[in-house]
Amino acid sequence: MKFSRIASTGGYLPEKILTNADLERMVDTTDAWIRERTGIEKRHVALDGQTTVDLAEQAARQALADGGFSPGDIDLIVFATTTPDRVFPSCACLLQQRLDIHGCAAFDIQAVCTGFVYALSVADKFIRTGAARRALVIGAETLSRIVDWSDRSTCVLFGDGAGAVVLEASDEAGILSSHLHADGQYESLLTVPAGVSDHPERLRAGDAFIEMKGNEVFKMAVNTLGRIVDETLDASGLDKSAIDWLVPHQANTRIIAATARKLDLPMERVVVTVDRHGNTSAASIPLALDVAVRDGRIRRGDMLLMEAFGGGFTWGSVLVRF
Ligand code: COA
């Protein structure tokens, strides 16, 4: 068993929906501005007390059920999130306990919006080396907790949700290649500038929110994602015509469309959920994948390109034969 493949998927969105019309009542914005600049129409937000692990548990149980797995079949949990329930234990350990799994390795990954791409890549390497046979890989967020709901330039963008896949050892290639990058010199363009150790007083005062220089992030995202498309195709020796589906991180339809153009891929071959989900950070790719698998667009054997860009900056891609 030299490879890993995605055996099943799951997703979960909290029931509460915030529409652009709701936001018009909260900040100085319009539905037209949000749609035109971002493509977003609505987003889901967690209820008070509903945590990242609550959302992840639903997505994980769906992925397990979908593949006909029981929790005991899992021997690795990799959990991507920027909004963990607690400082510790990790979300991976909290989820492990909810699923009544005991003893296997379980840890969180923090790569902001690129988190799921990082998590999938790491889990793939565990499986390829024989250190694990069947991994639960999660991306889950309650970004609403770090959004300043009085800041119109950021609050319209984000949402909450969770996505999961079961990744298992296989004789045939599923994950064909993964490409991970980061450059910390851009940390100030997209950040929550407070935490447990840096400006803890802001955290304690409830003043730790996403700050973003949107325009600069936008330009960097478009350029960087263009480069990662080239890198991924070069590494695999594939022509862009081999890609059946682009499953991108869902930040903004204009960023997604720019990557699709780079691939000469019509928008009908791009999975877009940002209109309904907003930007759910690490959850956005597994949620989009789950939507398109469930509605029958993505089928076994299809070639998928997943790509993401996020705070750090971090960016990456995974090429998958589904
Ligand atoms: N409603 C109405 N007006 C708004 C607004 C809102 N929600 N948010 C910002 N504006 C205003 C600004 O104040 C600015 O007004 P001014 O010209 O009077 O100063 C104007 O709209 C243009 O702002 P700008 O930031 O230049 O807009 P933009 O075209 O870059 O779009 C984003 C803003 C955030 C949608 C866009 O920059 C973006 O998508 N950036 C990337 C975000 C992202 O993907 N982040 C996560 C990466 S994982």
PDB file of N, CA and C in Angstrom, residues 110-206:
ATOM      1  N   GLN A 110      -2.299  24.354  12.460  1.00  0.00           N
ATOM      2  CA  GLN A 110      -2.717  25.743  12.344  1.00  0.00           C
ATOM      3  C   GLN A 110      -2.021  26.354  11.130  1.00  0.00           C
ATOM      4  N   ALA A 111      -2.753  26.434  10.030  1.00  0.00           N
ATOM      5  CA  ALA A 111      -2.226  27.103   8.832  1.00  0.00           C
ATOM      6  C   ALA A 111      -3.316  27.996   8.237  1.00  0.00           C
ATOM      7  N   VAL A 112      -4.196  28.450   9.109  1.00  0.00           N
ATOM      8  CA  VAL A 112      -5.317  29.336   8.769  1.00  0.00           C
ATOM      9  C   VAL A 112      -6.068  28.753   7.554  1.00  0.00           C
ATOM     10  N   CYS A 113      -6.293  29.534   6.504  1.00  0.00           N
ATOM     11  CA  CYS A 113      -7.156  29.041   5.412  1.00  0.00           C
ATOM     12  C   CYS A 113      -6.526  27.910   4.625  1.00  0.00           C
ATOM     13  N   THR A 114      -5.208  27.714   4.757  1.00  0.00           N
ATOM     14  CA  THR A 114      -4.545  26.602   4.078  1.00  0.00           C
ATOM     15  C   THR A 114      -4.537  25.358   4.973  1.00  0.00           C
ATOM     16  N   GLY A 115      -5.187  25.417   6.107  1.00  0.00           N
ATOM     17  CA  GLY A 115      -5.096  24.361   7.107  1.00  0.00           C
ATOM     18  C   GLY A 115      -5.472  22.984   6.586  1.00  0.00           C
ATOM     19  N   PHE A 116      -6.547  22.898   5.822  1.00  0.00           N
ATOM     20  CA  PHE A 116      -6.962  21.563   5.368  1.00  0.00           C
ATOM     21  C   PHE A 116      -5.957  20.979   4.375  1.00  0.00           C
ATOM     22  N   VAL A 117      -5.409  21.842   3.511  1.00  0.00           N
ATOM     23  CA  VAL A 117      -4.399  21.379   2.552  1.00  0.00           C
ATOM     24  C   VAL A 117      -3.176  20.857   3.309  1.00  0.00           C
ATOM     25  N   TYR A 118      -2.761  21.574   4.336  1.00  0.00           N
ATOM     26  CA  TYR A 118      -1.653  21.103   5.179  1.00  0.00           C
ATOM     27  C   TYR A 118      -2.012  19.757   5.843  1.00  0.00           C
ATOM     28  N   ALA A 119      -3.222  19.691   6.392  1.00  0.00           N
ATOM     29  CA  ALA A 119      -3.633  18.485   7.137  1.00  0.00           C
ATOM     30  C   ALA A 119      -3.683  17.268   6.220  1.00  0.00           C
ATOM     31  N   LEU A 120      -4.224  17.466   5.021  1.00  0.00           N
ATOM     32  CA  LEU A 120      -4.332  16.351   4.076  1.00  0.00           C
ATOM     33  C   LEU A 120      -2.935  15.888   3.655  1.00  0.00           C
ATOM     34  N   SER A 121      -2.051  16.848   3.451  1.00  0.00           N
ATOM     35  CA  SER A 121      -0.680  16.517   3.044  1.00  0.00           C
ATOM     36  C   SER A 121       0.041  15.737   4.149  1.00  0.00           C
ATOM     37  N   VAL A 122      -0.127  16.177   5.386  1.00  0.00           N
ATOM     38  CA  VAL A 122       0.532  15.505   6.510  1.00  0.00           C
ATOM     39  C   VAL A 122      -0.034  14.091   6.692  1.00  0.00           C
ATOM     40  N   ALA A 123      -1.350  13.971   6.624  1.00  0.00           N
ATOM     41  CA  ALA A 123      -1.976  12.651   6.793  1.00  0.00           C
ATOM     42  C   ALA A 123      -1.528  11.713   5.671  1.00  0.00           C
ATOM     43  N   ASP A 124      -1.433  12.249   4.454  1.00  0.00           N
ATOM     44  CA  ASP A 124      -0.959  11.446   3.310  1.00  0.00           C
ATOM     45  C   ASP A 124       0.436  10.889   3.600  1.00  0.00           C
ATOM     46  N   LYS A 125       1.293  11.725   4.182  1.00  0.00           N
ATOM     47  CA  LYS A 125       2.665  11.275   4.461  1.00  0.00           C
ATOM     48  C   LYS A 125       2.679  10.210   5.549  1.00  0.00           C
ATOM     49  N   PHE A 126       1.840  10.327   6.563  1.00  0.00           N
ATOM     50  CA  PHE A 126       1.731   9.271   7.580  1.00  0.00           C
ATOM     51  C   PHE A 126       1.350   7.947   6.911  1.00  0.00           C
ATOM     52  N   ILE A 127       0.386   8.013   6.013  1.00  0.00           N
ATOM     53  CA  ILE A 127      -0.110   6.774   5.397  1.00  0.00           C
ATOM     54  C   ILE A 127       0.935   6.191   4.449  1.00  0.00           C
ATOM     55  N   ARG A 128       1.562   7.060   3.648  1.00  0.00           N
ATOM     56  CA  ARG A 128       2.587   6.567   2.714  1.00  0.00           C
ATOM     57  C   ARG A 128       3.756   5.889   3.412  1.00  0.00           C
ATOM     58  N   THR A 129       4.086   6.391   4.616  1.00  0.00           N
ATOM     59  CA  THR A 129       5.221   5.785   5.319  1.00  0.00           C
ATOM     60  C   THR A 129       4.807   4.573   6.150  1.00  0.00           C
ATOM     61  N   GLY A 130       3.512   4.281   6.175  1.00  0.00           N
ATOM     62  CA  GLY A 130       3.038   3.130   6.942  1.00  0.00           C
ATOM     63  C   GLY A 130       2.773   3.435   8.404  1.00  0.00           C
ATOM     64  N   ALA A 131       2.872   4.716   8.793  1.00  0.00           N
ATOM     65  CA  ALA A 131       2.642   5.075  10.201  1.00  0.00           C
ATOM     66  C   ALA A 131       1.157   5.098  10.554  1.00  0.00           C
ATOM     67  N   ALA A 132       0.303   5.163   9.538  1.00  0.00           N
ATOM     68  CA  ALA A 132      -1.146   5.095   9.768  1.00  0.00           C
ATOM     69  C   ALA A 132      -1.787   4.415   8.569  1.00  0.00           C
ATOM     70  N   ARG A 133      -2.978   3.844   8.819  1.00  0.00           N
ATOM     71  CA  ARG A 133      -3.692   3.192   7.706  1.00  0.00           C
ATOM     72  C   ARG A 133      -4.972   3.945   7.348  1.00  0.00           C
ATOM     73  N   ARG A 134      -5.595   4.542   8.344  1.00  0.00           N
ATOM     74  CA  ARG A 134      -6.861   5.224   8.044  1.00  0.00           C
ATOM     75  C   ARG A 134      -6.983   6.465   8.926  1.00  0.00           C
ATOM     76  N   ALA A 135      -6.955   7.625   8.262  1.00  0.00           N
ATOM     77  CA  ALA A 135      -6.917   8.892   9.000  1.00  0.00           C
ATOM     78  C   ALA A 135      -8.224   9.661   8.834  1.00  0.00           C
ATOM     79  N   LEU A 136      -8.612  10.302   9.926  1.00  0.00           N
ATOM     80  CA  LEU A 136      -9.713  11.261   9.867  1.00  0.00           C
ATOM     81  C   LEU A 136      -9.073  12.637   9.743  1.00  0.00           C
ATOM     82  N   VAL A 137      -9.365  13.324   8.647  1.00  0.00           N
ATOM     83  CA  VAL A 137      -8.765  14.637   8.391  1.00  0.00           C
ATOM     84  C   VAL A 137      -9.884  15.660   8.377  1.00  0.00           C
ATOM     85  N   ILE A 138      -9.752  16.648   9.256  1.00  0.00           N
ATOM     86  CA  ILE A 138     -10.849  17.582   9.510  1.00  0.00           C
ATOM     87  C   ILE A 138     -10.387  19.003   9.231  1.00  0.00           C
ATOM     88  N   GLY A 139     -11.302  19.824   8.718  1.00  0.00           N
ATOM     89  CA  GLY A 139     -11.125  21.282   8.750  1.00  0.00           C
ATOM     90  C   GLY A 139     -12.378  21.849   9.376  1.00  0.00           C
ATOM     91  N   ALA A 140     -12.252  22.567  10.469  1.00  0.00           N
ATOM     92  CA  ALA A 140     -13.457  23.069  11.162  1.00  0.00           C
ATOM     93  C   ALA A 140     -13.153  24.404  11.814  1.00  0.00           C
ATOM     94  N   GLU A 141     -14.146  25.290  11.798  1.00  0.00           N
ATOM     95  CA  GLU A 141     -13.918  26.645  12.310  1.00  0.00           C
ATOM     96  C   GLU A 141     -15.193  27.256  12.913  1.00  0.00           C
ATOM     97  N   THR A 142     -14.975  28.060  13.918  1.00  0.00           N
ATOM     98  CA  THR A 142     -16.000  29.014  14.369  1.00  0.00           C
ATOM     99  C   THR A 142     -15.374  30.411  14.262  1.00  0.00           C
ATOM    100  N   LEU A 143     -15.171  30.823  13.007  1.00  0.00           N
ATOM    101  CA  LEU A 143     -14.524  32.117  12.762  1.00  0.00           C
ATOM    102  C   LEU A 143     -15.346  33.279  13.296  1.00  0.00           C
ATOM    103  N   SER A 144     -16.658  33.053  13.432  1.00  0.00           N
ATOM    104  CA  SER A 144     -17.535  34.135  13.925  1.00  0.00           C
ATOM    105  C   SER A 144     -17.054  34.651  15.283  1.00  0.00           C
ATOM    106  N   ARG A 145     -16.297  33.821  16.012  1.00  0.00           N
ATOM    107  CA  ARG A 145     -15.802  34.223  17.338  1.00  0.00           C
ATOM    108  C   ARG A 145     -14.625  35.180  17.259  1.00  0.00           C
ATOM    109  N   ILE A 146     -13.956  35.252  16.077  1.00  0.00           N
ATOM    110  CA  ILE A 146     -12.819  36.174  15.958  1.00  0.00           C
ATOM    111  C   ILE A 146     -13.094  37.254  14.902  1.00  0.00           C
ATOM    112  N   VAL A 147     -14.382  37.425  14.581  1.00  0.00           N
ATOM    113  CA  VAL A 147     -14.780  38.485  13.647  1.00  0.00           C
ATOM    114  C   VAL A 147     -15.282  39.677  14.454  1.00  0.00           C
ATOM    115  N   ASP A 148     -14.819  40.865  14.070  1.00  0.00           N
ATOM    116  CA  ASP A 148     -15.332  42.096  14.666  1.00  0.00           C
ATOM    117  C   ASP A 148     -16.606  42.453  13.906  1.00  0.00           C
ATOM    118  N   TRP A 149     -17.745  42.217  14.537  1.00  0.00           N
ATOM    119  CA  TRP A 149     -19.027  42.385  13.842  1.00  0.00           C
ATOM    120  C   TRP A 149     -19.406  43.842  13.628  1.00  0.00           C
ATOM    121  N   SER A 150     -18.501  44.758  14.021  1.00  0.00           N
ATOM    122  CA  SER A 150     -18.744  46.177  13.709  1.00  0.00           C
ATOM    123  C   SER A 150     -17.807  46.649  12.587  1.00  0.00           C
ATOM    124  N   ASP A 151     -16.956  45.756  12.057  1.00  0.00           N
ATOM    125  CA  ASP A 151     -15.998  46.122  11.004  1.00  0.00           C
ATOM    126  C   ASP A 151     -16.513  45.608   9.655  1.00  0.00           C
ATOM    127  N   ARG A 152     -17.061  46.515   8.851  1.00  0.00           N
ATOM    128  CA  ARG A 152     -17.692  46.087   7.600  1.00  0.00           C
ATOM    129  C   ARG A 152     -16.702  45.492   6.604  1.00  0.00           C
ATOM    130  N   SER A 153     -15.414  45.842   6.746  1.00  0.00           N
ATOM    131  CA  SER A 153     -14.451  45.359   5.749  1.00  0.00           C
ATOM    132  C   SER A 153     -14.086  43.886   5.974  1.00  0.00           C
ATOM    133  N   THR A 154     -14.386  43.348   7.134  1.00  0.00           N
ATOM    134  CA  THR A 154     -14.099  41.915   7.365  1.00  0.00           C
ATOM    135  C   THR A 154     -15.346  41.090   7.699  1.00  0.00           C
ATOM    136  N   CYS A 155     -16.319  41.690   8.405  1.00  0.00           N
ATOM    137  CA  CYS A 155     -17.393  40.839   8.942  1.00  0.00           C
ATOM    138  C   CYS A 155     -18.280  40.238   7.862  1.00  0.00           C
ATOM    139  N   VAL A 156     -18.252  40.817   6.665  1.00  0.00           N
ATOM    140  CA  VAL A 156     -19.111  40.290   5.600  1.00  0.00           C
ATOM    141  C   VAL A 156     -18.511  39.024   4.962  1.00  0.00           C
ATOM    142  N   LEU A 157     -17.257  38.735   5.290  1.00  0.00           N
ATOM    143  CA  LEU A 157     -16.518  37.712   4.529  1.00  0.00           C
ATOM    144  C   LEU A 157     -16.614  36.293   5.099  1.00  0.00           C
ATOM    145  N   PHE A 158     -16.758  36.181   6.420  1.00  0.00           N
ATOM    146  CA  PHE A 158     -16.458  34.886   7.049  1.00  0.00           C
ATOM    147  C   PHE A 158     -17.702  34.134   7.533  1.00  0.00           C
ATOM    148  N   GLY A 159     -17.533  32.812   7.692  1.00  0.00           N
ATOM    149  CA  GLY A 159     -18.614  31.967   8.184  1.00  0.00           C
ATOM    150  C   GLY A 159     -18.044  30.789   8.957  1.00  0.00           C
ATOM    151  N   ASP A 160     -18.939  29.993   9.532  1.00  0.00           N
ATOM    152  CA  ASP A 160     -18.551  28.839  10.345  1.00  0.00           C
ATOM    153  C   ASP A 160     -18.949  27.538   9.640  1.00  0.00           C
ATOM    154  N   GLY A 161     -18.237  26.461   9.950  1.00  0.00           N
ATOM    155  CA  GLY A 161     -18.588  25.165   9.358  1.00  0.00           C
ATOM    156  C   GLY A 161     -17.494  24.144   9.600  1.00  0.00           C
ATOM    157  N   ALA A 162     -17.747  22.927   9.111  1.00  0.00           N
ATOM    158  CA  ALA A 162     -16.766  21.847   9.273  1.00  0.00           C
ATOM    159  C   ALA A 162     -16.873  20.882   8.105  1.00  0.00           C
ATOM    160  N   GLY A 163     -15.717  20.380   7.690  1.00  0.00           N
ATOM    161  CA  GLY A 163     -15.680  19.340   6.657  1.00  0.00           C
ATOM    162  C   GLY A 163     -14.696  18.269   7.079  1.00  0.00           C
ATOM    163  N   ALA A 164     -14.910  17.060   6.579  1.00  0.00           N
ATOM    164  CA  ALA A 164     -14.049  15.940   6.994  1.00  0.00           C
ATOM    165  C   ALA A 164     -13.885  14.960   5.843  1.00  0.00           C
ATOM    166  N   VAL A 165     -12.745  14.297   5.833  1.00  0.00           N
ATOM    167  CA  VAL A 165     -12.579  13.149   4.934  1.00  0.00           C
ATOM    168  C   VAL A 165     -11.946  12.011   5.724  1.00  0.00           C
ATOM    169  N   VAL A 166     -12.227  10.796   5.275  1.00  0.00           N
ATOM    170  CA  VAL A 166     -11.451   9.641   5.737  1.00  0.00           C
ATOM    171  C   VAL A 166     -10.454   9.323   4.629  1.00  0.00           C
ATOM    172  N   LEU A 167      -9.188   9.311   5.012  1.00  0.00           N
ATOM    173  CA  LEU A 167      -8.103   9.048   4.067  1.00  0.00           C
ATOM    174  C   LEU A 167      -7.539   7.673   4.418  1.00  0.00           C
ATOM    175  N   GLU A 168      -7.485   6.774   3.423  1.00  0.00           N
ATOM    176  CA  GLU A 168      -7.009   5.436   3.775  1.00  0.00           C
ATOM    177  C   GLU A 168      -5.932   4.929   2.830  1.00  0.00           C
ATOM    178  N   ALA A 169      -5.157   3.965   3.319  1.00  0.00           N
ATOM    179  CA  ALA A 169      -4.090   3.366   2.517  1.00  0.00           C
ATOM    180  C   ALA A 169      -4.683   2.659   1.311  1.00  0.00           C
ATOM    181  N   SER A 170      -3.951   2.749   0.197  1.00  0.00           N
ATOM    182  CA  SER A 170      -4.484   2.205  -1.039  1.00  0.00           C
ATOM    183  C   SER A 170      -3.334   1.772  -1.953  1.00  0.00           C
ATOM    184  N   ASP A 171      -3.613   0.771  -2.798  1.00  0.00           N
ATOM    185  CA  ASP A 171      -2.600   0.378  -3.787  1.00  0.00           C
ATOM    186  C   ASP A 171      -2.556   1.352  -4.949  1.00  0.00           C
ATOM    187  N   GLU A 172      -3.675   2.056  -5.143  1.00  0.00           N
ATOM    188  CA  GLU A 172      -3.730   3.010  -6.249  1.00  0.00           C
ATOM    189  C   GLU A 172      -3.651   4.432  -5.728  1.00  0.00           C
ATOM    190  N   ALA A 173      -3.024   5.295  -6.521  1.00  0.00           N
ATOM    191  CA  ALA A 173      -2.821   6.668  -6.082  1.00  0.00           C
ATOM    192  C   ALA A 173      -4.145   7.422  -5.994  1.00  0.00           C
ATOM    193  N   GLY A 174      -4.392   8.032  -4.833  1.00  0.00           N
ATOM    194  CA  GLY A 174      -5.466   8.996  -4.660  1.00  0.00           C
ATOM    195  C   GLY A 174      -4.831  10.377  -4.607  1.00  0.00           C
ATOM    196  N   ILE A 175      -4.089  10.619  -3.504  1.00  0.00           N
ATOM    197  CA  ILE A 175      -3.324  11.869  -3.410  1.00  0.00           C
ATOM    198  C   ILE A 175      -2.080  11.697  -4.302  1.00  0.00           C
ATOM    199  N   LEU A 176      -2.016  12.477  -5.372  1.00  0.00           N
ATOM    200  CA  LEU A 176      -0.897  12.336  -6.318  1.00  0.00           C
ATOM    201  C   LEU A 176       0.282  13.186  -5.894  1.00  0.00           C
ATOM    202  N   SER A 177       0.012  14.396  -5.448  1.00  0.00           N
ATOM    203  CA  SER A 177       1.100  15.233  -4.925  1.00  0.00           C
ATOM    204  C   SER A 177       0.510  16.330  -4.068  1.00  0.00           C
ATOM    205  N   SER A 178       1.340  16.860  -3.159  1.00  0.00           N
ATOM    206  CA  SER A 178       0.898  18.022  -2.366  1.00  0.00           C
ATOM    207  C   SER A 178       2.071  18.987  -2.267  1.00  0.00           C
ATOM    208  N   HIS A 179       1.733  20.258  -2.166  1.00  0.00           N
ATOM    209  CA  HIS A 179       2.738  21.324  -2.231  1.00  0.00           C
ATOM    210  C   HIS A 179       2.396  22.345  -1.157  1.00  0.00           C
ATOM    211  N   LEU A 180       3.283  22.505  -0.187  1.00  0.00           N
ATOM    212  CA  LEU A 180       3.003  23.403   0.942  1.00  0.00           C
ATOM    213  C   LEU A 180       4.028  24.520   0.986  1.00  0.00           C
ATOM    214  N   HIS A 181       3.563  25.730   1.290  1.00  0.00           N
ATOM    215  CA  HIS A 181       4.455  26.882   1.383  1.00  0.00           C
ATOM    216  C   HIS A 181       3.998  27.825   2.486  1.00  0.00           C
ATOM    217  N   ALA A 182       4.942  28.667   2.921  1.00  0.00           N
ATOM    218  CA  ALA A 182       4.602  29.741   3.871  1.00  0.00           C
ATOM    219  C   ALA A 182       5.652  30.832   3.759  1.00  0.00           C
ATOM    220  N   ASP A 183       5.237  32.055   4.056  1.00  0.00           N
ATOM    221  CA  ASP A 183       6.181  33.163   4.150  1.00  0.00           C
ATOM    222  C   ASP A 183       5.688  34.128   5.224  1.00  0.00           C
ATOM    223  N   GLY A 184       6.318  34.020   6.396  1.00  0.00           N
ATOM    224  CA  GLY A 184       5.886  34.794   7.557  1.00  0.00           C
ATOM    225  C   GLY A 184       6.115  36.292   7.463  1.00  0.00           C
ATOM    226  N   GLN A 185       6.821  36.735   6.438  1.00  0.00           N
ATOM    227  CA  GLN A 185       7.079  38.177   6.360  1.00  0.00           C
ATOM    228  C   GLN A 185       5.799  38.979   6.124  1.00  0.00           C
ATOM    229  N   TYR A 186       4.728  38.289   5.718  1.00  0.00           N
ATOM    230  CA  TYR A 186       3.476  38.995   5.454  1.00  0.00           C
ATOM    231  C   TYR A 186       2.487  38.894   6.617  1.00  0.00           C
ATOM    232  N   GLU A 187       2.988  38.508   7.804  1.00  0.00           N
ATOM    233  CA  GLU A 187       2.075  38.236   8.920  1.00  0.00           C
ATOM    234  C   GLU A 187       1.126  39.380   9.235  1.00  0.00           C
ATOM    235  N   SER A 188       1.578  40.635   9.005  1.00  0.00           N
ATOM    236  CA  SER A 188       0.743  41.758   9.439  1.00  0.00           C
ATOM    237  C   SER A 188      -0.408  42.061   8.478  1.00  0.00           C
ATOM    238  N   LEU A 189      -0.416  41.444   7.289  1.00  0.00           N
ATOM    239  CA  LEU A 189      -1.485  41.761   6.330  1.00  0.00           C
ATOM    240  C   LEU A 189      -2.803  41.066   6.656  1.00  0.00           C
ATOM    241  N   LEU A 190      -2.692  39.977   7.400  1.00  0.00           N
ATOM    242  CA  LEU A 190      -3.894  39.209   7.744  1.00  0.00           C
ATOM    243  C   LEU A 190      -3.612  38.526   9.075  1.00  0.00           C
ATOM    244  N   THR A 191      -4.235  39.038  10.148  1.00  0.00           N
ATOM    245  CA  THR A 191      -3.841  38.539  11.477  1.00  0.00           C
ATOM    246  C   THR A 191      -4.922  38.804  12.527  1.00  0.00           C
ATOM    247  N   VAL A 192      -4.885  38.014  13.576  1.00  0.00           N
ATOM    248  CA  VAL A 192      -5.546  38.378  14.837  1.00  0.00           C
ATOM    249  C   VAL A 192      -4.390  38.740  15.766  1.00  0.00           C
ATOM    250  N   PRO A 193      -4.156  40.044  15.988  1.00  0.00           N
ATOM    251  CA  PRO A 193      -2.889  40.441  16.623  1.00  0.00           C
ATOM    252  C   PRO A 193      -2.903  40.343  18.152  1.00  0.00           C
ATOM    253  N   ALA A 194      -3.366  39.234  18.663  1.00  0.00           N
ATOM    254  CA  ALA A 194      -3.366  38.992  20.108  1.00  0.00           C
ATOM    255  C   ALA A 194      -3.535  37.503  20.344  1.00  0.00           C
ATOM    256  N   GLY A 195      -3.056  37.048  21.494  1.00  0.00           N
ATOM    257  CA  GLY A 195      -3.188  35.625  21.797  1.00  0.00           C
ATOM    258  C   GLY A 195      -2.848  35.332  23.236  1.00  0.00           C
ATOM    259  N   VAL A 196      -2.566  34.082  23.512  1.00  0.00           N
ATOM    260  CA  VAL A 196      -2.291  33.665  24.883  1.00  0.00           C
ATOM    261  C   VAL A 196      -1.036  34.355  25.421  1.00  0.00           C
ATOM    262  N   SER A 197      -0.051  34.549  24.524  1.00  0.00           N
ATOM    263  CA  SER A 197       1.240  35.030  24.978  1.00  0.00           C
ATOM    264  C   SER A 197       1.567  36.434  24.485  1.00  0.00           C
ATOM    265  N   ASP A 198       0.985  36.826  23.347  1.00  0.00           N
ATOM    266  CA  ASP A 198       1.234  38.150  22.777  1.00  0.00           C
ATOM    267  C   ASP A 198      -0.038  38.983  22.963  1.00  0.00           C
ATOM    268  N   HIS A 199       0.088  40.089  23.669  1.00  0.00           N
ATOM    269  CA  HIS A 199      -1.078  40.927  24.004  1.00  0.00           C
ATOM    270  C   HIS A 199      -2.229  40.117  24.621  1.00  0.00           C
ATOM    271  N   PRO A 200      -1.946  39.363  25.678  1.00  0.00           N
ATOM    272  CA  PRO A 200      -3.022  38.570  26.289  1.00  0.00           C
ATOM    273  C   PRO A 200      -4.144  39.445  26.854  1.00  0.00           C
ATOM    274  N   GLU A 201      -3.798  40.730  27.179  1.00  0.00           N
ATOM    275  CA  GLU A 201      -4.833  41.613  27.721  1.00  0.00           C
ATOM    276  C   GLU A 201      -5.929  41.870  26.693  1.00  0.00           C
ATOM    277  N   ARG A 202      -5.558  41.867  25.390  1.00  0.00           N
ATOM    278  CA  ARG A 202      -6.576  42.064  24.354  1.00  0.00           C
ATOM    279  C   ARG A 202      -7.487  40.842  24.277  1.00  0.00           C
ATOM    280  N   LEU A 203      -6.875  39.677  24.441  1.00  0.00           N
ATOM    281  CA  LEU A 203      -7.665  38.445  24.430  1.00  0.00           C
ATOM    282  C   LEU A 203      -8.656  38.455  25.597  1.00  0.00           C
ATOM    283  N   ARG A 204      -8.131  38.825  26.785  1.00  0.00           N
ATOM    284  CA  ARG A 204      -8.982  38.835  27.984  1.00  0.00           C
ATOM    285  C   ARG A 204     -10.092  39.864  27.877  1.00  0.00           C
ATOM    286  N   ALA A 205      -9.803  40.977  27.183  1.00  0.00           N
ATOM    287  CA  ALA A 205     -10.797  42.052  27.058  1.00  0.00           C
ATOM    288  C   ALA A 205     -11.796  41.780  25.920  1.00  0.00           C
ATOM    289  N   GLY A 206     -11.644  40.648  25.244  1.00  0.00           N
ATOM    290  CA  GLY A 206     -12.545  40.336  24.124  1.00  0.00           C
ATOM    291  C   GLY A 206     -12.298  41.237  22.935  1.00  0.00           C
TER     292      GLY A 206
END
